[in-house]
XYZ file of C-alpha atoms in Angstrom:
261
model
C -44.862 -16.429 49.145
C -46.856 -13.517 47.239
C -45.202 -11.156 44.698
C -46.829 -8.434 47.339
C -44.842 -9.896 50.209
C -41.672 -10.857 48.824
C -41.730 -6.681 48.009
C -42.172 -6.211 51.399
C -39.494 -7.906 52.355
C -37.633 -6.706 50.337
C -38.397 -2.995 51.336
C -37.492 -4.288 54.605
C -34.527 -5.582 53.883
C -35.724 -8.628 54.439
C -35.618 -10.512 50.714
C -32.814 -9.134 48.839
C -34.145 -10.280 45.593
C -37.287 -10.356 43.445
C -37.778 -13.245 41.447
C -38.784 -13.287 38.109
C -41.962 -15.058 39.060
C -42.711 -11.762 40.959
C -42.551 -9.667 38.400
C -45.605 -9.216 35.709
C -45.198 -9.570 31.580
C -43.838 -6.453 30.315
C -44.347 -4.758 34.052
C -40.797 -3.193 33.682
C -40.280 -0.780 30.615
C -37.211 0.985 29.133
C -38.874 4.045 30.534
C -39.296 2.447 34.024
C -35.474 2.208 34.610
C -32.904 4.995 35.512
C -30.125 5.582 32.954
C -27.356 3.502 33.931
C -28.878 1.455 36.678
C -28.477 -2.009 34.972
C -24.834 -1.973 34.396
C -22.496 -5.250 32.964
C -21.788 -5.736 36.490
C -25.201 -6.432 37.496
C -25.510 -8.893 34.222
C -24.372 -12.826 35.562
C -21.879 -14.085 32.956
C -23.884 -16.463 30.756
C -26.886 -14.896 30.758
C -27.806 -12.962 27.761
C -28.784 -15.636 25.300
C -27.672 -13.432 22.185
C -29.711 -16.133 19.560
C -33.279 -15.412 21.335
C -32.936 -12.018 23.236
C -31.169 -9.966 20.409
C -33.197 -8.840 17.297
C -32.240 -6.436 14.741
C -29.092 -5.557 13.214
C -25.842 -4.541 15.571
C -24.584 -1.584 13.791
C -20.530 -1.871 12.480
C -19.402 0.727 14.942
C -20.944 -1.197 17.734
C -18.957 -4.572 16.260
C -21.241 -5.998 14.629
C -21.694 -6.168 10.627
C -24.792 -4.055 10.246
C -26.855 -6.689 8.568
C -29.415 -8.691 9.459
C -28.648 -11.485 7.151
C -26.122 -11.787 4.729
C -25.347 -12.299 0.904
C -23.264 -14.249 -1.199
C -19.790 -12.859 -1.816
C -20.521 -9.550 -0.310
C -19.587 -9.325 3.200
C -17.630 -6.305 5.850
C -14.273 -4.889 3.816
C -12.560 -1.976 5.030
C -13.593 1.129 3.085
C -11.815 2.657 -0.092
C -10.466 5.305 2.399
C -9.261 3.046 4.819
C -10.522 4.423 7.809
C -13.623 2.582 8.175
C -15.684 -0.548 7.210
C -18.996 -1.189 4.870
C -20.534 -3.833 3.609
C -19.845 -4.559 0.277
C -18.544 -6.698 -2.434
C -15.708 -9.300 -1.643
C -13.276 -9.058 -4.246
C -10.361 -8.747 -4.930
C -8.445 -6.510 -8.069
C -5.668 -9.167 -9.551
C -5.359 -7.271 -12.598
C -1.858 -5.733 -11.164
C -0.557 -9.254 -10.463
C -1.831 -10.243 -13.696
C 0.006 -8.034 -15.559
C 3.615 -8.534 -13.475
C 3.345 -12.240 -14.197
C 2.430 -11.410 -18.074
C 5.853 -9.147 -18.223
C 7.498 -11.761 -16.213
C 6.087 -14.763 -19.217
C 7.891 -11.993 -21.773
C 10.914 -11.794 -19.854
C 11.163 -15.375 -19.366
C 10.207 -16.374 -23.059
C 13.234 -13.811 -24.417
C 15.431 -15.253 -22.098
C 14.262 -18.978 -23.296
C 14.515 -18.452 -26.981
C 10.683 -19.582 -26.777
C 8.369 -19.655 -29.752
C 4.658 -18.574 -28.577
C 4.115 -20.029 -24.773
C 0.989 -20.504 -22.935
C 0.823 -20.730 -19.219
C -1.796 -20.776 -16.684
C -4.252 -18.055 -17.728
C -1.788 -16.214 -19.955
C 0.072 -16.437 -23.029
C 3.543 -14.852 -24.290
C 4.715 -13.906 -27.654
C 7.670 -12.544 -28.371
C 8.258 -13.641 -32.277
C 11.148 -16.103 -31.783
C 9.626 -17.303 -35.575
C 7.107 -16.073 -37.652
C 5.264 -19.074 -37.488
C 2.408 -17.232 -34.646
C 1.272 -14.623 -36.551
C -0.829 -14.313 -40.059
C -2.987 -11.979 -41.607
C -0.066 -9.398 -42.363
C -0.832 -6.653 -44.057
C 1.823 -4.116 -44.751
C 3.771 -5.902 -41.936
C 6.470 -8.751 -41.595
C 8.812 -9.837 -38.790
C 12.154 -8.735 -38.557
C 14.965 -11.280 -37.516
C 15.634 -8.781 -34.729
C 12.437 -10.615 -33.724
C 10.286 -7.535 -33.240
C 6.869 -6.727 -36.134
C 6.431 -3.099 -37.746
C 5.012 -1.863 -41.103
C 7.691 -3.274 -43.695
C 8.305 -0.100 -45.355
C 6.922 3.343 -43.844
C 7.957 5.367 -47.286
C 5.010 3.197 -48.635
C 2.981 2.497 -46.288
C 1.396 4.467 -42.994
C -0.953 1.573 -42.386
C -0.629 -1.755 -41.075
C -2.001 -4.642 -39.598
C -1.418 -8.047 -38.474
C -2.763 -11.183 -35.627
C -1.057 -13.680 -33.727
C -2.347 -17.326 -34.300
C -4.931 -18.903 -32.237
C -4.394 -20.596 -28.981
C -7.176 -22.943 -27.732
C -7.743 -22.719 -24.366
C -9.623 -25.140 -21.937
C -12.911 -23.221 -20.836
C -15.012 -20.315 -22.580
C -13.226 -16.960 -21.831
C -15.372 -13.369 -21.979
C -12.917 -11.148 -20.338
C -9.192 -10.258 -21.762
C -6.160 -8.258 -21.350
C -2.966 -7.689 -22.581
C 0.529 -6.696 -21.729
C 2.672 -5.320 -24.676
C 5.745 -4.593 -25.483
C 6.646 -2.091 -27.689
C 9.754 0.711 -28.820
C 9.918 3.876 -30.955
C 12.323 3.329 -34.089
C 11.457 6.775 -34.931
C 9.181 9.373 -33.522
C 7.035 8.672 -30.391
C 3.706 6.406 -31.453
C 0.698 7.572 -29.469
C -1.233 4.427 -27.976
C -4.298 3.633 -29.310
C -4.087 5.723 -32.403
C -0.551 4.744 -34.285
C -0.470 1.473 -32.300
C -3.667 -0.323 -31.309
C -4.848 -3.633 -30.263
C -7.327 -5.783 -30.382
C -8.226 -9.343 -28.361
C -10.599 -12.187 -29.260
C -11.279 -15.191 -27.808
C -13.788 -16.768 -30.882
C -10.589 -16.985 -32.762
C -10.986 -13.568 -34.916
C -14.195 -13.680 -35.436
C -14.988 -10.607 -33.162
C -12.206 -8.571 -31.848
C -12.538 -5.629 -28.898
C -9.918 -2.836 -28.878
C -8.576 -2.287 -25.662
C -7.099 1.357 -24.372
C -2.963 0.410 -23.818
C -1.551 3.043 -20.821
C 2.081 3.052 -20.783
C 3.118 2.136 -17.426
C 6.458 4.506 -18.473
C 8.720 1.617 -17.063
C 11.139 0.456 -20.206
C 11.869 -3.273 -20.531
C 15.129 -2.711 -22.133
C 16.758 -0.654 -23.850
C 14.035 1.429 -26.114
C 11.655 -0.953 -25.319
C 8.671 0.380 -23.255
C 6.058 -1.394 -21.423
C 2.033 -0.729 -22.145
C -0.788 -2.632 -20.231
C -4.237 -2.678 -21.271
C -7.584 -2.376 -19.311
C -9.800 -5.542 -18.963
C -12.719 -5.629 -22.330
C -15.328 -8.262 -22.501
C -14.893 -10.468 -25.790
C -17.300 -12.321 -27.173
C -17.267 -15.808 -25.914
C -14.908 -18.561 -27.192
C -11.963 -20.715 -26.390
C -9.739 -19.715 -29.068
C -7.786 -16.500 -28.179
C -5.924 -14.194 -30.263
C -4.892 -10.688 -31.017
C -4.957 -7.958 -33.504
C -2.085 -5.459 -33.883
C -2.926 -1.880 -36.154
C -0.503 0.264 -36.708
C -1.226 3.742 -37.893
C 0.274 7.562 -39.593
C 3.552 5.254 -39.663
C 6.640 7.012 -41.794
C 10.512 7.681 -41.818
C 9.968 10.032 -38.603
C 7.503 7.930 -36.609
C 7.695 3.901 -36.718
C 6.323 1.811 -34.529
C 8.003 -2.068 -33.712
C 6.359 -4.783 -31.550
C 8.474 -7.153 -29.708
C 5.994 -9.267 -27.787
C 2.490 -9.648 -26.318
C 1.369 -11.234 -23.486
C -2.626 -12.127 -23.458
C -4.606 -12.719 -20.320
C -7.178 -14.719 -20.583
């Protein structure tokens, strides 16, 4: 039967339908249909084959991602706000849980009796001997097993570094958890107490910028964590302890350090 008759029929009421045969390449246009008039209804279930018919990106707010291909570790998060979704990096910030399992080595360590202790990714000091730090200038450890500048009428200045611990793979990025209490005075962070981390055993240190988290750890000992520096590459990780403007109405005394590494 002809395209031309099966329309008749169909104007007639005869033919009810008009195959696809009937109908020309690219006869019927967006333009050539009413709003509405092809509704889901009208649509047999099964027959939209989405991997040859659809083309283009489905935006996000229509449920799809956006993209038109995708990229390695980057992928639809909900947005910094929370009320929406992007497309962006998929990571995730461990730094927090990093630094609850570093106070949670300390803790642990004190409550051990242990000398220097590395676990996975971390490792606690907390100066059960003397036997894990060197360099000490102007320094020594106390039996009350905390380090500070050994006499402030002398001396304002300080230093001192734990021993290295050689870890299994090359490390570039390092924080730290400290622990730390005002015998005298109150020591501003990063000026009368700083830090430093290395992982080429000493050989290049970073400073990083200690934020008190204003949580103590016991009695007049506070809590500081550090941001997250890039070291220069190594396997053998240490740190660097300055203390600064020290005197009989401002010292400083470390109890322990946890490195993350």
């Amino acid at each position: 039967m002809s395209s031309a008759r099966n329309l008749a029929n169909l104007l007639s009421g005869g033919a009810t339908t008009i195959a696809t045969a009937d109908v020309a390449d690219s006869a019927i246009t967006n333009a050539k249909l009413q709003d509405g008039i092809i509704t889901s209804g009208k649509i047999a279930s099964g027959t939209v084959n989405l991997s040859s018919k659809l083309t283009g990106a489905v935006s996000i707010a229509n449920g799809g991602t956006g993209l038109s291909s995708l990229t390695a570790n980057k992928g639809v998060i909900v947005n910094s706000g929370g009320d929406g979704l992007e497309y962006n990096d998929l990571t995730a910030d461990v730094k927090p849980v990093q630094r609850d399992i570093a106070l949670l080595m300390l803790n642990d360590s004190i409550e051990q009796n242990r000398v220097k202790f590395t676990g996975i990714n971390i490792t606690a000091d907390i100066y059960q001997d003397a036997n894990s730090i060197t360099s000490l200038t102007n320094t020594a450890r106390n039996a009350s097993e905390y380090v500070s500048i050994e006499d402030v009428s002398a001396d304002a200045t300080g230093s001192y570094e734990s021993t290295a611990t050689t870890i299994s793979g090359a490390e570039t990025k390092m924080s730290c958890t400290v622990l730390y209490a005002d015998a005298a005075g109150t020591a501003t962070l990063n000026t009368d107490l700083k830090v430093s981390l290395s992982a080429d055993n000493g050989s290049n240190f970073t400073q990083v910028t200690l934020t008190s988290t204003g949580n103590t750890f016991s009695s007049g000992v506070k809590v500081a964590v550090s941001d997250e520096v890039t070291v220069t590459s190594g396997t053998q990780v240490k740190y660097k302890v300055e203390f600064a403007n020290q005197s009989g109405s401002k010292t400083t005394r470390v109890h322990g350090i946890a490195m993350v590494h």
